Amino acid sequence: MDTWQRMRLKLYSTCLFFLALDCSVVMGSDVENHLDMGRDFLARGQLQDALSHYHAAVEGDPDNYLTYFKRGTVYLALGKAKFALLDFGKVLELKPDFTAARYQRGVVLMKQASIEDARKELYNVYIANGDFSREAYDLYSKLDSLAYDMELATYYQENKDYESGISSLDRLIEHCPWAPSLREQRSQLYLSSGNVQHAIMDLRTATKLQADDTDGHYKLSKIYYSIGEVSESLKEIRECLKLDPDHKLCHTHYKIVKKIDRLIVDSQSAINIKDFSSSIQFAKKILDLEKDTEHIRFLALEKLCRSYQYTDELSLSLKYCSDALEISQTPDLYCLRAEGYIANSMFDEAIRDFEHALHIDQEHRQANEGLKKAKNLQKQAERKDYYKILNVKRTATKQEIIKAYRKAAQQWHPDNFQGEAKKNAEKKFIEIASAKEVLTNPEKREQFDRGIDPLDPESGRHHQDGFNPFQQFHQFHGSPFTFKFNFN
């Protein structure tokens, strides 16, 4: 019995040995296959596919320093410096004299602006006097000047010499592109110098260089909000809350931005459907919520300026346009206020605003067309203004115009006058009828609003084609008078 047990045990042990040997051969074959596939994808520039195979190779043979090194180089090509450093560190644990990994580690540390750590790694590669020795020396010789530029940048920032500070950081970032702290510092300098767009670009890059950078998203959201780009601000603050739903600063800012964004959208939607009273209500709520951030207030003021042009309170339109222009002088807003001036027959002021718009943008189509229109209207006003004749606003409806015509026609009907006064009444009555004819005809009114009098004899469209002001009066009013009237 003992003999059989010993024989079975020996046989079992032999089977386990060959099974393990066979598994080792299979696993080795799989690792080599993954390495070959990784090299193939790497040669074709398909870095993510190459990385997947190197992951599998590392799992299959966790003690192979070359596998870690190859994966580290792919991480480096993908710009994932943190993971590249980990792989190169693992290589040096397994094989401390592998200078290629030490050199690459020094390169990464330098690009991250870890000057002292980079100095140690590159110095060790240089004194080894092997592969990469010359390259290590070239990089090592630049480290002192980089360290000096870091000190200079801080000095300039503290002394508010923003331009010099930015120049120092430009040189640093050229050699240290993976250092988020340098991007953040330059972003602050750009902000201080008023270059908001460059500040945003640097801060966005810094956020991408760091994993789970909630503070970066918060800062971006605040900057976007400060310049009135509310939808972008909302997008960034939501990214912050995705990373950390309990982030207090992000949560507080989110509540404000969400409300403002909703009101801006609602106000614009109301304008689009010509519901100007609702647009005014939404815009005023924005002003109530936001007392300090000028560019957010500008958005509300611009909508109030636009909406009030379609109400009976044109003076409020001019007020809100002027308030908005104190914050930001844009050609569109100058044109908007100019249209308000035209509606109030203030043609000199309209011409001035259109000229301001063209000073900002010489090719601005609305300003060019508006300036011609305002000048034509100014000349026209010197001759005849049908709106003034009927005493109605330029925004009056057809019903309001007819009502004003009837009132004026009754007042100035020639049968109400005698002698010399009758002649003046005749002239006035014809002007009133002409005003009604033009302003109740959409085509003729549109021409008049562009500064062209459709009844001007010079245009060849004068009202000599059977036009009878008394017939017009009877048609729209019904005469309460019995009269005989002859044209002389």
Short mmCIF file of C-alpha atoms in Angstrom, two decimals, residues 163-425:
data_model
loop_
_atom_site.label_atom_id
_atom_site.label_comp_id
_atom_site.label_asym_id
_atom_site.label_seq_id
_atom_site.Cartn_x
_atom_site.Cartn_y
_atom_site.Cartn_z
CA GLU A 163 4.11 91.36 -19.43
CA SER A 164 7.58 90.39 -18.16
CA GLY A 165 6.09 87.61 -16.05
CA ILE A 166 4.28 86.19 -19.07
CA SER A 167 7.53 86.30 -21.10
CA SER A 168 9.36 84.31 -18.40
CA LEU A 169 6.57 81.74 -18.29
CA ASP A 170 6.55 81.51 -22.09
CA ARG A 171 10.18 80.33 -21.99
CA LEU A 172 9.43 77.94 -19.14
CA ILE A 173 6.37 76.35 -20.73
CA GLU A 174 8.27 75.80 -23.96
CA HIS A 175 10.53 73.36 -22.06
CA CYS A 176 8.01 72.32 -19.38
CA PRO A 177 4.70 71.85 -21.26
CA TRP A 178 3.33 69.30 -18.78
CA ALA A 179 3.51 71.55 -15.71
CA PRO A 180 -0.06 72.59 -14.76
CA SER A 181 1.21 75.00 -12.10
CA LEU A 182 3.01 77.08 -14.77
CA ARG A 183 -0.14 77.21 -16.91
CA GLU A 184 -2.19 78.31 -13.91
CA GLN A 185 0.35 81.01 -13.05
CA ARG A 186 0.38 82.35 -16.60
CA SER A 187 -3.43 82.24 -16.63
CA GLN A 188 -3.48 84.50 -13.56
CA LEU A 189 -1.08 86.93 -15.26
CA TYR A 190 -3.20 86.98 -18.41
CA LEU A 191 -6.29 87.71 -16.32
CA SER A 192 -4.52 90.54 -14.51
CA SER A 193 -3.46 92.05 -17.85
CA GLY A 194 -7.01 91.80 -19.25
CA ASN A 195 -6.36 88.99 -21.74
CA VAL A 196 -9.26 86.77 -20.72
CA GLN A 197 -9.25 84.40 -23.70
CA HIS A 198 -5.58 83.47 -23.22
CA ALA A 199 -6.25 83.01 -19.51
CA ILE A 200 -9.04 80.55 -20.34
CA MET A 201 -6.83 78.61 -22.78
CA ASP A 202 -4.08 78.17 -20.18
CA LEU A 203 -6.47 77.21 -17.40
CA ARG A 204 -8.22 74.68 -19.64
CA THR A 205 -4.87 73.06 -20.51
CA ALA A 206 -3.92 72.96 -16.83
CA THR A 207 -7.23 71.24 -16.04
CA LYS A 208 -6.58 68.57 -18.68
CA LEU A 209 -3.10 67.92 -17.28
CA GLN A 210 -4.55 67.06 -13.87
CA ALA A 211 -6.98 64.30 -13.05
CA ASP A 212 -10.21 65.29 -11.25
CA ASP A 213 -9.30 68.98 -11.20
CA THR A 214 -12.47 70.37 -9.58
CA ASP A 215 -10.79 73.67 -8.73
CA GLY A 216 -9.79 74.15 -12.37
CA HIS A 217 -13.39 73.69 -13.56
CA TYR A 218 -14.60 76.06 -10.83
CA LYS A 219 -12.13 78.77 -11.88
CA LEU A 220 -13.07 78.33 -15.55
CA SER A 221 -16.75 78.64 -14.69
CA LYS A 222 -16.13 81.85 -12.74
CA ILE A 223 -14.12 83.39 -15.59
CA TYR A 224 -16.76 82.52 -18.20
CA TYR A 225 -19.45 83.98 -15.94
CA SER A 226 -17.46 87.19 -15.46
CA ILE A 227 -17.41 87.82 -19.24
CA GLY A 228 -21.08 86.98 -19.71
CA GLU A 229 -20.66 83.54 -21.34
CA VAL A 230 -23.24 81.92 -19.10
CA SER A 231 -23.78 78.68 -21.05
CA GLU A 232 -20.02 77.93 -20.96
CA SER A 233 -19.95 78.78 -17.26
CA LEU A 234 -22.78 76.33 -16.64
CA LYS A 235 -20.98 73.61 -18.60
CA GLU A 236 -17.79 73.97 -16.53
CA ILE A 237 -19.55 74.07 -13.16
CA ARG A 238 -21.41 70.88 -14.07
CA GLU A 239 -18.08 69.19 -14.81
CA CYS A 240 -16.93 70.18 -11.32
CA LEU A 241 -20.04 68.66 -9.73
CA LYS A 242 -19.65 65.46 -11.76
CA LEU A 243 -16.24 65.01 -10.15
CA ASP A 244 -17.39 66.05 -6.67
CA PRO A 245 -21.16 66.46 -6.08
CA ASP A 246 -20.45 67.84 -2.60
CA HIS A 247 -18.02 70.58 -3.70
CA LYS A 248 -19.38 73.58 -1.75
CA LEU A 249 -18.05 76.37 -3.97
CA CYS A 250 -19.16 74.64 -7.15
CA HIS A 251 -22.60 73.88 -5.74
CA THR A 252 -23.17 77.49 -4.62
CA HIS A 253 -22.04 78.90 -7.96
CA TYR A 254 -24.08 76.33 -9.87
CA LYS A 255 -27.35 77.52 -8.32
CA ILE A 256 -26.69 81.11 -9.45
CA VAL A 257 -25.51 80.25 -12.96
CA LYS A 258 -28.42 77.89 -13.57
CA LYS A 259 -30.99 80.57 -12.67
CA ILE A 260 -29.32 83.26 -14.78
CA ASP A 261 -28.96 80.92 -17.77
CA ARG A 262 -32.66 79.98 -17.58
CA LEU A 263 -33.74 83.64 -17.46
CA ILE A 264 -31.51 84.58 -20.41
CA VAL A 265 -32.93 81.74 -22.50
CA ASP A 266 -36.52 82.63 -21.52
CA SER A 267 -36.01 86.31 -22.29
CA GLN A 268 -34.56 85.58 -25.73
CA SER A 269 -37.31 83.06 -26.48
CA ALA A 270 -39.91 85.70 -25.62
CA ILE A 271 -38.23 88.17 -27.98
CA ASN A 272 -38.24 85.54 -30.74
CA ILE A 273 -42.02 85.18 -30.50
CA LYS A 274 -42.47 88.96 -30.03
CA ASP A 275 -43.73 88.59 -26.45
CA PHE A 276 -41.88 91.71 -25.34
CA SER A 277 -43.65 92.18 -22.01
CA SER A 278 -42.48 88.71 -20.89
CA SER A 279 -38.98 89.38 -22.19
CA ILE A 280 -38.88 92.56 -20.08
CA GLN A 281 -39.98 90.66 -16.97
CA PHE A 282 -37.29 87.99 -17.38
CA ALA A 283 -34.57 90.57 -18.04
CA LYS A 284 -35.52 92.57 -14.96
CA LYS A 285 -35.27 89.41 -12.85
CA ILE A 286 -31.67 89.03 -14.05
CA LEU A 287 -30.89 92.56 -12.86
CA ASP A 288 -32.50 91.77 -9.50
CA LEU A 289 -30.41 88.59 -9.08
CA GLU A 290 -27.09 89.96 -10.34
CA LYS A 291 -26.00 93.29 -8.88
CA ASP A 292 -22.24 93.16 -9.46
CA THR A 293 -21.15 91.22 -12.56
CA GLU A 294 -21.31 93.85 -15.30
CA HIS A 295 -21.29 91.55 -18.31
CA ILE A 296 -24.26 89.58 -16.94
CA ARG A 297 -26.11 92.84 -16.35
CA PHE A 298 -25.18 93.86 -19.89
CA LEU A 299 -27.07 90.84 -21.26
CA ALA A 300 -30.21 91.91 -19.39
CA LEU A 301 -29.87 95.59 -20.31
CA GLU A 302 -29.45 94.72 -24.00
CA LYS A 303 -32.68 92.71 -23.95
CA LEU A 304 -34.53 95.53 -22.18
CA CYS A 305 -33.18 97.99 -24.75
CA ARG A 306 -34.46 95.79 -27.57
CA SER A 307 -37.82 94.89 -26.02
CA TYR A 308 -38.85 98.41 -25.03
CA GLN A 309 -38.50 99.52 -28.66
CA TYR A 310 -41.70 97.60 -29.35
CA THR A 311 -43.71 99.18 -26.52
CA ASP A 312 -45.14 102.63 -25.88
CA GLU A 313 -42.16 103.44 -23.62
CA LEU A 314 -39.47 104.25 -26.18
CA SER A 315 -37.67 106.48 -23.70
CA LEU A 316 -36.96 103.38 -21.57
CA SER A 317 -35.43 101.69 -24.59
CA LEU A 318 -32.96 104.57 -24.96
CA LYS A 319 -32.21 104.50 -21.23
CA TYR A 320 -31.40 100.79 -21.14
CA CYS A 321 -29.39 101.02 -24.38
CA SER A 322 -27.30 103.79 -22.84
CA ASP A 323 -26.81 101.82 -19.60
CA ALA A 324 -25.64 98.80 -21.60
CA LEU A 325 -23.24 100.91 -23.69
CA GLU A 326 -21.57 102.13 -20.50
CA ILE A 327 -20.55 98.51 -19.91
CA SER A 328 -19.64 97.43 -23.43
CA GLN A 329 -19.53 99.43 -26.66
CA THR A 330 -20.56 97.02 -29.40
CA PRO A 331 -21.58 98.03 -32.93
CA ASP A 332 -24.81 96.04 -32.67
CA LEU A 333 -25.84 97.91 -29.55
CA TYR A 334 -25.02 101.30 -31.08
CA CYS A 335 -27.25 100.35 -34.02
CA LEU A 336 -29.99 99.26 -31.64
CA ARG A 337 -29.96 102.59 -29.82
CA ALA A 338 -29.82 104.42 -33.15
CA GLU A 339 -33.06 102.70 -34.18
CA GLY A 340 -34.58 103.92 -30.92
CA TYR A 341 -33.48 107.45 -31.73
CA ILE A 342 -35.06 107.15 -35.20
CA ALA A 343 -38.31 105.98 -33.62
CA ASN A 344 -38.21 109.18 -31.55
CA SER A 345 -37.33 111.28 -34.66
CA MET A 346 -33.92 112.11 -33.10
CA PHE A 347 -31.99 111.82 -36.33
CA ASP A 348 -28.82 113.66 -35.30
CA GLU A 349 -28.38 111.25 -32.39
CA ALA A 350 -29.10 108.25 -34.64
CA ILE A 351 -26.49 109.38 -37.15
CA ARG A 352 -23.95 109.77 -34.37
CA ASP A 353 -24.58 106.22 -33.08
CA PHE A 354 -24.33 104.65 -36.51
CA GLU A 355 -21.01 106.46 -36.97
CA HIS A 356 -19.81 105.09 -33.60
CA ALA A 357 -20.69 101.59 -34.80
CA LEU A 358 -18.75 102.09 -38.03
CA HIS A 359 -15.76 103.39 -36.10
CA ILE A 360 -15.66 99.98 -34.37
CA ASP A 361 -16.41 97.97 -37.52
CA GLN A 362 -16.25 99.74 -40.89
CA GLU A 363 -17.86 96.77 -42.65
CA HIS A 364 -20.86 96.53 -40.31
CA ARG A 365 -23.79 96.12 -42.70
CA GLN A 366 -26.56 97.34 -40.38
CA ALA A 367 -24.56 100.45 -39.45
CA ASN A 368 -23.84 101.32 -43.10
CA GLU A 369 -27.46 100.87 -44.13
CA GLY A 370 -28.72 102.62 -41.00
CA LEU A 371 -26.51 105.65 -41.52
CA LYS A 372 -27.89 106.18 -45.04
CA LYS A 373 -31.42 105.72 -43.75
CA ALA A 374 -30.94 108.19 -40.86
CA LYS A 375 -29.49 110.83 -43.18
CA ASN A 376 -32.39 110.40 -45.62
CA LEU A 377 -34.88 110.67 -42.78
CA GLN A 378 -33.17 113.80 -41.49
CA LYS A 379 -33.46 115.44 -44.91
CA GLN A 380 -37.03 114.22 -45.19
CA ALA A 381 -37.92 115.68 -41.78
CA GLU A 382 -36.73 119.05 -42.95
CA ARG A 383 -39.33 118.87 -45.71
CA LYS A 384 -42.27 116.76 -44.58
CA ASP A 385 -42.84 114.25 -41.77
CA TYR A 386 -46.11 112.35 -42.10
CA TYR A 387 -45.84 111.02 -38.54
CA LYS A 388 -45.66 114.56 -37.17
CA ILE A 389 -48.53 115.68 -39.40
CA LEU A 390 -50.81 113.08 -37.78
CA ASN A 391 -49.08 113.43 -34.41
CA VAL A 392 -48.35 109.69 -34.06
CA LYS A 393 -45.23 107.76 -33.16
CA ARG A 394 -43.19 105.98 -35.80
CA THR A 395 -44.24 102.70 -34.19
CA ALA A 396 -48.00 103.48 -34.45
CA THR A 397 -50.32 100.74 -35.71
CA LYS A 398 -52.61 101.16 -38.70
CA GLN A 399 -55.63 101.53 -36.40
CA GLU A 400 -53.87 104.28 -34.42
CA ILE A 401 -52.99 106.08 -37.67
CA ILE A 402 -56.60 105.98 -38.95
CA LYS A 403 -57.89 107.24 -35.62
CA ALA A 404 -55.39 110.12 -35.67
CA TYR A 405 -56.29 110.88 -39.29
CA ARG A 406 -60.00 111.14 -38.51
CA LYS A 407 -59.34 113.45 -35.59
CA ALA A 408 -57.02 115.70 -37.62
CA ALA A 409 -59.32 115.68 -40.67
CA GLN A 410 -62.27 116.83 -38.56
CA GLN A 411 -60.15 119.52 -36.99
CA TRP A 412 -58.75 120.88 -40.26
CA HIS A 413 -61.62 120.35 -42.67
CA PRO A 414 -61.87 123.55 -44.78
CA ASP A 415 -65.61 123.89 -44.10
CA ASN A 416 -64.68 124.76 -40.53
CA PHE A 417 -62.86 127.91 -41.64
CA GLN A 418 -63.57 131.14 -43.48
CA GLY A 419 -61.50 133.58 -45.49
CA GLU A 420 -57.69 133.38 -45.32
CA ALA A 421 -57.83 130.67 -42.66
CA LYS A 422 -59.71 128.48 -45.11
CA LYS A 423 -56.73 128.51 -47.49
CA ASN A 424 -54.37 127.39 -44.72
CA ALA A 425 -56.86 124.68 -43.74
#
